[in-house]
């Protein structure tokens, strides 16, 4: 049986792999090319923005945004805890100060804690509002606070491409927003991201920043083209005498694939490859995946319904996303649950070839190993986030998980959470 996971090339299907194989043999298409602009135009049209700018990652797009709003030394940027270090490093790169805000009941930024922390702030500049795992944040309340305090509102839509609030795409509520096409995101080009806005002024600044950037070198682009190929060869062999695991280990050691987070990034520094322009080859991949966005997100909703049906009301299991207000149109990039026996459940699932450790747990700035001090994170400053990271399991909703498998995962979770 092939492994089930949140992280093993969850969005790449046969057609993506054959596209990548063709691209691998055409290095002339890797760096510059017309598809970068085509991606930007397609994105702009599809999500009704006035402007979109492609970069080699969401973190590069965020850096461009922070430059555009002219973030200065010691100015404070408010963002939620339970976020990725990739969303914090661009603030540190400009010598800004991240201030972490605790969570609401949906793993999103709490407007009440935000207000409290802004009141204590000396140099507030901007709020970054993340829509965790594709569930819309309390954007109206947060927007009101941003307007009252005259702060820039940046939407972190790394998890929420295609999700809506009141029939409007997320990303359209703030001054400016960014999206990620990272390996385990809503759609994927292994690495890639977009900054999007309706503001002429911010767009002018982002555009001039983007023009000055270099492209990543061809080795990096090649690593990212190779990543889905190497995974698609390794995964069917994952447990045949550990052959797949060995292949992946070697590919990482030999640097045939790039990591999702570089080691320096866990210490509060940007890796050298950020910020850079979007490579043409990855733009081709992103465009191809964008065509499948509705299919992917429909599937995610269907799988989430199955988990909800299986797990609702079961002892020892708390479902995080369960409100059913009509104005919320989430996309469930994951289906998080809270359990008491997290480690034991993950261990049992692993024995059955289900790998749900996706990095989004154990620490309020993910992934594990991120040095909290380097990110100015003060222990106990976000008690809710610090508690949930010890209890969370993120169930997979990606296109590789069938309805039957989702039902089975639900049954297993119930079984293992009631074991003594
Ligand atoms: C919430 C969040 N914001 C921002 C990012 C940065 O996106 P990227 O990986 O494309 O740089 C990520 C992912 O790493 C993320 O999970």
Coordinates of C-alpha atoms and ligand atoms in Angstrom, one line a residue:
X1 CA 0.0 0.0 0.0
X2 CA 1.3 3.5 -0.9
X3 CA 1.8 5.8 2.1
X4 CA -0.8 8.4 3.0
X5 CA 0.4 11.7 4.1
X6 CA -0.1 15.5 4.1
X7 CA 3.4 16.1 2.9
X8 CA 4.4 13.6 0.2
X9 CA 3.7 15.4 -3.1
X10 CA 0.0 15.6 -2.2
X11 CA -1.0 17.5 -5.3
X12 CA 1.0 15.8 -8.0
X13 CA -0.9 13.5 -10.3
X14 CA 0.2 11.6 -13.5
X15 CA -0.4 14.6 -15.8
X16 CA 1.8 16.8 -13.6
X17 CA 4.6 14.3 -13.6
X18 CA 4.6 13.9 -17.3
X19 CA 4.6 17.7 -17.7
X20 CA 7.6 17.9 -15.4
X21 CA 9.4 15.1 -17.3
X22 CA 9.0 17.2 -20.5
X23 CA 10.3 20.3 -18.7
X24 CA 13.3 18.5 -17.4
X25 CA 14.6 18.0 -20.9
X26 CA 14.0 21.6 -21.9
X27 CA 16.4 23.7 -19.7
X28 CA 15.9 26.7 -22.0
X29 CA 12.5 27.1 -20.5
X30 CA 13.6 26.9 -16.8
X31 CA 14.5 30.5 -16.0
X32 CA 13.1 33.4 -18.1
X33 CA 10.0 33.0 -20.2
X34 CA 6.5 34.2 -21.0
X35 CA 4.7 31.9 -18.6
X36 CA 5.6 34.0 -15.5
X37 CA 3.5 36.9 -16.9
X38 CA 0.8 34.5 -18.1
X39 CA 0.6 33.1 -14.5
X40 CA 0.3 36.6 -13.1
X41 CA -2.4 37.6 -15.6
X42 CA -4.3 34.4 -15.1
X43 CA -4.2 34.8 -11.3
X44 CA -5.3 38.5 -11.5
X45 CA -8.3 37.6 -13.7
X46 CA -9.3 34.5 -11.8
X47 CA -9.3 36.1 -8.3
X48 CA -10.4 39.6 -9.5
X49 CA -7.3 41.4 -8.4
X50 CA -6.0 44.5 -10.1
X51 CA -2.3 43.3 -9.9
X52 CA -0.5 40.1 -9.2
X53 CA 3.3 39.5 -9.0
X54 CA 4.9 36.1 -9.0
X55 CA 7.9 35.2 -6.9
X56 CA 9.8 32.0 -6.1
X57 CA 7.9 31.5 -2.9
X58 CA 5.3 33.0 -0.6
X59 CA 8.0 34.2 1.7
X60 CA 9.6 36.2 -1.1
X61 CA 6.2 37.6 -1.9
X62 CA 5.8 38.6 1.8
X63 CA 9.2 40.3 1.8
X64 CA 8.2 42.3 -1.3
X65 CA 5.0 43.4 0.5
X66 CA 6.9 44.4 3.7
X67 CA 9.3 46.5 1.5
X68 CA 6.3 48.1 -0.2
X69 CA 4.7 49.2 3.0
X70 CA 8.2 50.5 4.1
X71 CA 8.6 48.4 7.2
X72 CA 11.4 50.0 9.2
X73 CA 13.6 48.9 12.1
X74 CA 11.8 48.0 15.3
X75 CA 8.3 48.6 13.8
X76 CA 5.9 45.9 14.9
X77 CA 4.1 43.5 12.7
X78 CA 1.3 41.5 14.4
X79 CA 0.7 38.0 13.4
X80 CA -0.7 34.9 14.8
X81 CA 1.1 32.2 16.7
X82 CA 0.8 28.7 15.1
X83 CA 2.4 30.0 12.0
X84 CA 5.4 29.0 9.8
X85 CA 8.8 30.5 10.4
X86 CA 8.7 31.3 6.6
X87 CA 6.0 33.9 7.5
X88 CA 8.2 35.5 10.2
X89 CA 11.6 35.6 8.6
X90 CA 10.8 38.4 6.1
X91 CA 9.8 40.6 9.0
X92 CA 13.2 39.9 10.7
X93 CA 15.1 40.4 7.4
X94 CA 13.9 44.0 7.5
X95 CA 14.7 44.3 11.2
X96 CA 11.0 44.6 12.0
X97 CA 9.6 43.1 15.2
X98 CA 7.1 40.3 15.1
X99 CA 4.4 40.4 17.8
X100 CA 2.6 37.1 18.2
X101 CA -1.1 37.0 18.8
X102 CA -3.0 34.1 20.4
X103 CA -5.6 32.0 18.5
X104 CA -9.4 32.0 18.3
X105 CA -11.3 28.6 18.3
X106 CA -10.5 28.1 14.6
X107 CA -6.7 28.3 14.8
X108 CA -6.8 31.8 13.4
X109 CA -5.8 35.2 14.9
X110 CA -7.9 36.2 17.9
X111 CA -9.3 39.8 17.4
X112 CA -9.5 40.2 21.2
X113 CA -5.8 39.3 21.8
X114 CA -4.8 41.4 18.8
X115 CA -6.5 44.5 20.3
X116 CA -4.8 43.9 23.7
X117 CA -1.4 43.5 22.1
X118 CA -1.8 46.6 19.8
X119 CA -2.7 48.7 22.9
X120 CA 0.7 47.7 24.4
X121 CA 2.6 48.5 21.3
X122 CA 4.9 51.5 20.7
X123 CA 5.5 51.2 17.0
X124 CA 2.7 49.2 15.3
X125 CA 2.9 49.1 11.5
X126 CA 1.0 46.1 10.1
X127 CA -1.2 43.1 10.8
X128 CA -0.7 39.8 9.0
X129 CA -3.9 37.8 9.0
X130 CA -3.5 34.1 8.2
X131 CA -6.5 31.9 7.2
X132 CA -5.1 28.7 8.8
X133 CA -5.7 25.5 6.7
X134 CA -8.1 27.4 4.5
X135 CA -10.6 28.4 7.2
X136 CA -11.5 32.1 7.0
X137 CA -10.3 34.2 9.9
X138 CA -12.5 36.8 11.6
X139 CA -11.6 39.1 8.9
X140 CA -14.3 41.8 9.4
X141 CA -13.3 42.4 13.1
X142 CA -9.6 42.4 12.2
X143 CA -10.1 44.8 9.3
X144 CA -12.0 47.1 11.7
X145 CA -9.1 47.1 14.1
X146 CA -6.6 47.7 11.3
X147 CA -8.6 50.7 10.1
X148 CA -9.1 52.1 13.6
X149 CA -5.4 51.9 14.3
X150 CA -4.3 52.9 10.8
X151 CA -2.3 49.7 10.2
X152 CA -1.6 47.9 7.0
X153 CA -3.6 44.7 6.7
X154 CA -1.8 41.9 4.9
X155 CA -3.6 38.6 4.2
X156 CA -1.5 35.5 4.5
X157 CA -3.4 33.2 2.0
X158 CA -0.7 30.5 1.9
X159 CA -3.4 28.0 3.0
X160 CA -6.5 29.5 1.5
X161 CA -6.4 29.7 -2.3
X162 CA -10.0 29.5 -3.4
X163 CA -11.6 29.9 0.0
X164 CA -14.3 32.6 0.4
X165 CA -15.9 34.7 3.0
X166 CA -19.3 36.1 2.1
X167 CA -18.9 34.9 -1.5
X168 CA -15.6 36.9 -1.8
X169 CA -12.3 35.2 -2.2
X170 CA -9.9 35.5 0.7
X171 CA -7.1 37.8 -0.2
X172 CA -9.6 40.6 -1.2
X173 CA -10.2 42.0 2.3
X174 CA -6.8 43.5 3.2
X175 CA -4.6 46.1 1.6
X176 CA -2.5 43.4 0.0
X177 CA -2.2 39.6 0.2
X178 CA 0.1 36.7 -0.6
X179 CA -0.3 33.1 -1.7
X180 CA 2.0 30.1 -1.7
X181 CA 2.4 27.3 -4.2
X182 CA 4.7 25.4 -1.9
X183 CA 4.9 21.6 -2.0
X184 CA 2.1 20.8 0.4
X185 CA -0.1 23.8 -0.2
X186 CA -3.5 24.1 -2.0
X187 CA -1.9 23.9 -5.4
X188 CA 1.8 23.3 -5.9
X189 CA 4.7 24.1 -8.1
X190 CA 7.0 22.8 -5.3
X191 CA 8.1 26.4 -4.7
X192 CA 6.3 29.6 -5.8
X193 CA 4.2 32.4 -4.6
X194 CA 2.2 35.5 -5.5
X195 CA 1.6 38.9 -4.0
X196 CA -1.7 40.4 -5.1
X197 CA -3.4 43.8 -4.5
X198 CA -5.8 46.3 -5.9
X199 CA -3.7 49.3 -4.7
X200 CA -1.9 51.2 -7.5
X201 CA 0.6 52.6 -5.0
X202 CA 1.6 49.3 -3.5
X203 CA 1.6 47.6 -6.9
X204 CA 4.1 50.2 -8.2
X205 CA 6.5 49.5 -5.4
X206 CA 6.2 45.7 -5.6
X207 CA 6.7 45.9 -9.4
X208 CA 10.0 47.9 -9.0
X209 CA 11.2 45.5 -6.3
X210 CA 10.3 42.4 -8.4
X211 CA 12.1 43.9 -11.5
X212 CA 15.4 44.2 -9.5
X213 CA 15.4 40.6 -8.2
X214 CA 17.4 37.9 -9.9
X215 CA 16.1 34.5 -10.9
X216 CA 17.2 31.5 -8.8
X217 CA 19.9 29.5 -10.5
X218 CA 19.1 26.6 -12.7
X219 CA 20.3 24.1 -10.1
X220 CA 17.6 25.2 -7.7
X221 CA 14.9 25.1 -10.4
X222 CA 16.1 21.6 -11.4
X223 CA 16.0 20.5 -7.7
X224 CA 12.4 21.5 -7.6
X225 CA 11.5 19.8 -10.9
X226 CA 13.2 16.7 -9.7
X227 CA 11.4 16.6 -6.3
X228 CA 8.0 15.3 -7.6
X229 CA 9.8 12.8 -9.9
X230 CA 11.9 11.4 -7.1
X231 CA 8.9 11.1 -4.7
X232 CA 6.8 9.4 -7.4
X233 CA 9.6 6.8 -7.8
X234 CA 10.2 6.4 -4.1
X235 CA 6.7 6.3 -2.7
X236 CA 5.5 3.0 -4.2
X237 CA 8.7 1.5 -2.7
X238 CA 8.4 3.3 0.6
X239 CA 8.1 0.1 2.6
X240 CA 9.6 -2.5 0.3
X241 CA 12.6 -3.2 2.4
X242 CA 12.6 0.5 3.1
X243 CA 13.9 1.1 -0.4
X244 CA 11.8 4.2 -0.9
X245 CA 12.9 5.7 2.4
X246 CA 16.5 5.1 1.4
X247 CA 16.0 6.7 -2.0
X248 CA 14.5 9.8 -0.4
X249 CA 17.3 10.0 2.2
X250 CA 19.9 9.8 -0.6
X251 CA 18.1 12.4 -2.7
X252 CA 18.2 14.8 0.2
X253 CA 21.8 14.1 1.1
X254 CA 22.9 14.5 -2.5
X255 CA 20.9 17.7 -2.7
X256 CA 18.8 16.4 -5.6
X257 CA 15.8 17.9 -3.8
X258 CA 15.6 21.2 -1.9
X259 CA 14.2 21.3 1.7
X260 CA 10.8 22.9 2.4
X261 CA 12.5 25.0 5.1
X262 CA 16.3 25.6 5.1
X263 CA 18.2 25.1 8.4
X264 CA 19.1 28.8 8.6
X265 CA 15.4 29.7 8.5
X266 CA 14.9 27.9 11.8
X267 CA 17.3 30.4 13.3
X268 CA 15.4 33.5 12.1
X269 CA 17.3 34.1 8.8
X270 CA 16.2 34.1 5.2
X271 CA 17.9 31.4 3.0
X272 CA 20.0 32.8 0.2
X273 CA 17.5 31.7 -2.4
X274 CA 14.9 34.2 -1.1
X275 CA 13.7 36.6 -2.4
X276 CA 14.0 35.7 -6.0
X277 CA 11.8 35.9 -9.2
X278 CA 9.5 33.0 -10.1
X279 CA 11.3 30.6 -12.6
X280 CA 9.4 30.1 -15.8
X281 CA 9.4 26.3 -15.5
X282 CA 7.7 26.5 -12.0
X283 CA 5.2 29.1 -13.5
X284 CA 4.2 26.5 -16.1
X285 CA 3.6 23.9 -13.3
X286 CA 1.6 26.4 -11.2
X287 CA -0.6 27.3 -14.2
X288 CA -1.2 23.6 -14.8
X289 CA -2.2 23.1 -11.1
X290 CA -4.3 26.2 -11.1
X291 CA -6.6 24.5 -13.6
X292 CA -7.2 21.8 -11.0
X293 CA -8.0 24.2 -8.1
X294 CA -11.7 23.6 -8.1
X295 CA -11.3 19.8 -8.4
X296 CA -8.8 19.7 -5.5
X297 CA -10.9 21.9 -3.3
X298 CA -14.2 20.0 -4.0
X299 CA -12.4 16.8 -3.1
X300 CA -11.1 18.4 0.1
X301 CA -14.6 19.4 1.1
X302 CA -15.9 15.9 0.4
X303 CA -13.1 14.3 2.5
X304 CA -13.7 16.8 5.3
X305 CA -17.4 15.9 5.4
X306 CA -16.4 12.2 5.8
X307 CA -14.1 13.0 8.8
X308 CA -16.9 15.2 10.3
X309 CA -19.4 12.5 10.0
X310 CA -17.1 9.8 11.4
X311 CA -15.6 11.8 14.3
X312 CA -18.3 14.2 15.5
X313 CA -19.2 13.6 19.1
X314 CA -16.6 10.9 19.6
X315 CA -15.0 10.6 23.1
X316 CA -11.5 12.1 23.3
X317 CA -11.7 13.8 19.9
X318 CA -12.4 17.5 19.3
X319 CA -13.1 18.6 15.8
X320 CA -11.7 22.1 15.2
X321 CA -13.6 23.3 12.2
X322 CA -17.3 22.7 12.6
X323 CA -19.3 25.9 12.5
X324 CA -21.6 25.9 9.5
X325 CA -22.3 29.5 8.9
X326 CA -23.2 30.1 5.2
X327 CA -20.9 33.1 4.9
X328 CA -17.9 30.8 5.6
X329 CA -16.7 28.9 2.5
X330 CA -13.5 27.2 3.7
X331 CA -11.4 24.8 1.6
X332 CA -9.9 22.5 4.3
X333 CA -6.3 22.3 3.3
X334 CA -6.2 20.0 6.3
X335 CA -8.8 18.8 8.7
X336 CA -7.4 19.4 12.2
X337 CA -8.6 17.5 15.3
X338 CA -7.5 17.8 18.9
X339 CA -6.8 14.6 20.9
X340 CA -5.2 13.8 24.2
X341 CA -3.1 10.9 23.0
X342 CA -1.5 12.5 20.0
X343 CA 1.9 10.7 20.0
X344 CA 0.3 7.3 20.5
X345 CA -2.2 7.8 17.7
X346 CA 0.4 9.0 15.3
X347 CA 2.6 6.0 16.2
X348 CA -0.2 3.5 15.5
X349 CA -1.1 5.3 12.2
X350 CA 2.5 5.2 11.1
X351 CA 2.6 1.4 11.6
X352 CA -0.2 1.3 9.1
X353 CA 1.6 3.5 6.5
X354 CA -0.2 6.7 7.4
X355 CA 2.1 9.6 8.1
X356 CA 0.3 12.6 9.6
X357 CA 3.2 14.4 11.2
X358 CA 3.3 17.4 8.8
X359 CA 5.3 19.9 10.9
X360 CA 2.2 21.8 12.1
X361 CA 2.4 20.8 15.7
X362 CA 4.5 20.9 18.9
X363 CA 5.6 24.5 18.6
X364 CA 3.9 27.8 18.1
X365 CA 6.2 28.6 15.3
X366 CA 6.5 25.6 13.0
X367 CA 8.3 23.5 12.0
X368 CA 9.8 21.9 15.1
X369 CA 13.3 23.1 15.7
X370 CA 12.5 26.7 15.0
X371 CA 14.4 28.7 17.7
X372 CA 11.6 30.7 19.4
X373 CA 14.0 33.2 20.9
X374 CA 15.4 34.2 17.5
X375 CA 11.8 35.0 16.5
X376 CA 11.1 37.1 19.6
X377 CA 8.5 34.6 20.7
X378 CA 7.9 34.9 24.4
X379 CA 6.9 31.7 26.1
X380 CA 3.3 31.8 27.6
X381 CA 2.5 34.8 25.4
X382 CA 0.0 32.7 23.4
X383 CA -1.3 30.0 25.9
X384 CA -4.1 28.7 23.5
X385 CA -1.6 28.1 20.7
X386 CA 0.9 26.5 23.1
X387 CA -1.8 24.1 24.3
X388 CA -3.3 23.1 20.9
X389 CA 0.1 22.3 19.3
X390 CA 0.5 19.5 21.8
X391 CA -2.9 18.0 20.9
X392 CA -3.3 18.6 17.2
X393 CA -3.4 16.0 14.4
X394 CA -4.0 17.3 10.9
X395 CA -6.0 14.8 8.8
X396 CA -5.2 14.8 5.1
X397 CA -7.7 16.0 2.6
X398 CA -5.6 16.0 -0.6
X399 CA -6.6 14.4 -3.9
X400 CA -4.5 11.3 -3.1
X401 CA -6.8 10.3 -0.2
X402 CA -9.8 8.4 -1.4
X403 CA -13.2 8.6 0.4
X404 CA -12.8 5.0 1.5
X405 CA -9.3 5.8 3.0
X406 CA -10.7 8.8 4.8
X407 CA -13.4 6.7 6.4
X408 CA -10.8 4.2 7.4
X409 CA -8.6 6.9 8.9
X410 CA -11.6 8.2 10.9
X411 CA -12.3 4.6 12.2
X412 CA -8.6 4.2 13.2
X413 CA -8.5 7.5 15.0
X414 CA -11.6 6.5 17.1
X415 CA -10.1 3.2 17.9
X416 CA -6.6 4.5 18.9
X417 CA -8.0 7.4 20.9
X418 CA -10.0 5.1 23.1
X419 CA -7.1 2.7 23.8
X420 CA -5.8 2.8 27.4
Ligands
LIG1 C1 1.0 30.2 6.9 C2 2.1 30.3 5.9 N1 2.5 31.5 5.5 C3 3.6 31.7 4.7 C4 4.2 30.6 4.2 C5 5.4 30.8 3.2 O1 5.1 30.3 2.0 P1 6.3 29.7 1.1 O2 6.6 28.3 1.6 O3 5.7 29.6 -0.3 O4 7.4 30.6 1.2 C6 3.9 29.3 4.6 C7 4.5 28.1 4.1 O5 5.7 27.8 4.2 C8 2.8 29.2 5.5 O6 2.4 28.0 5.9

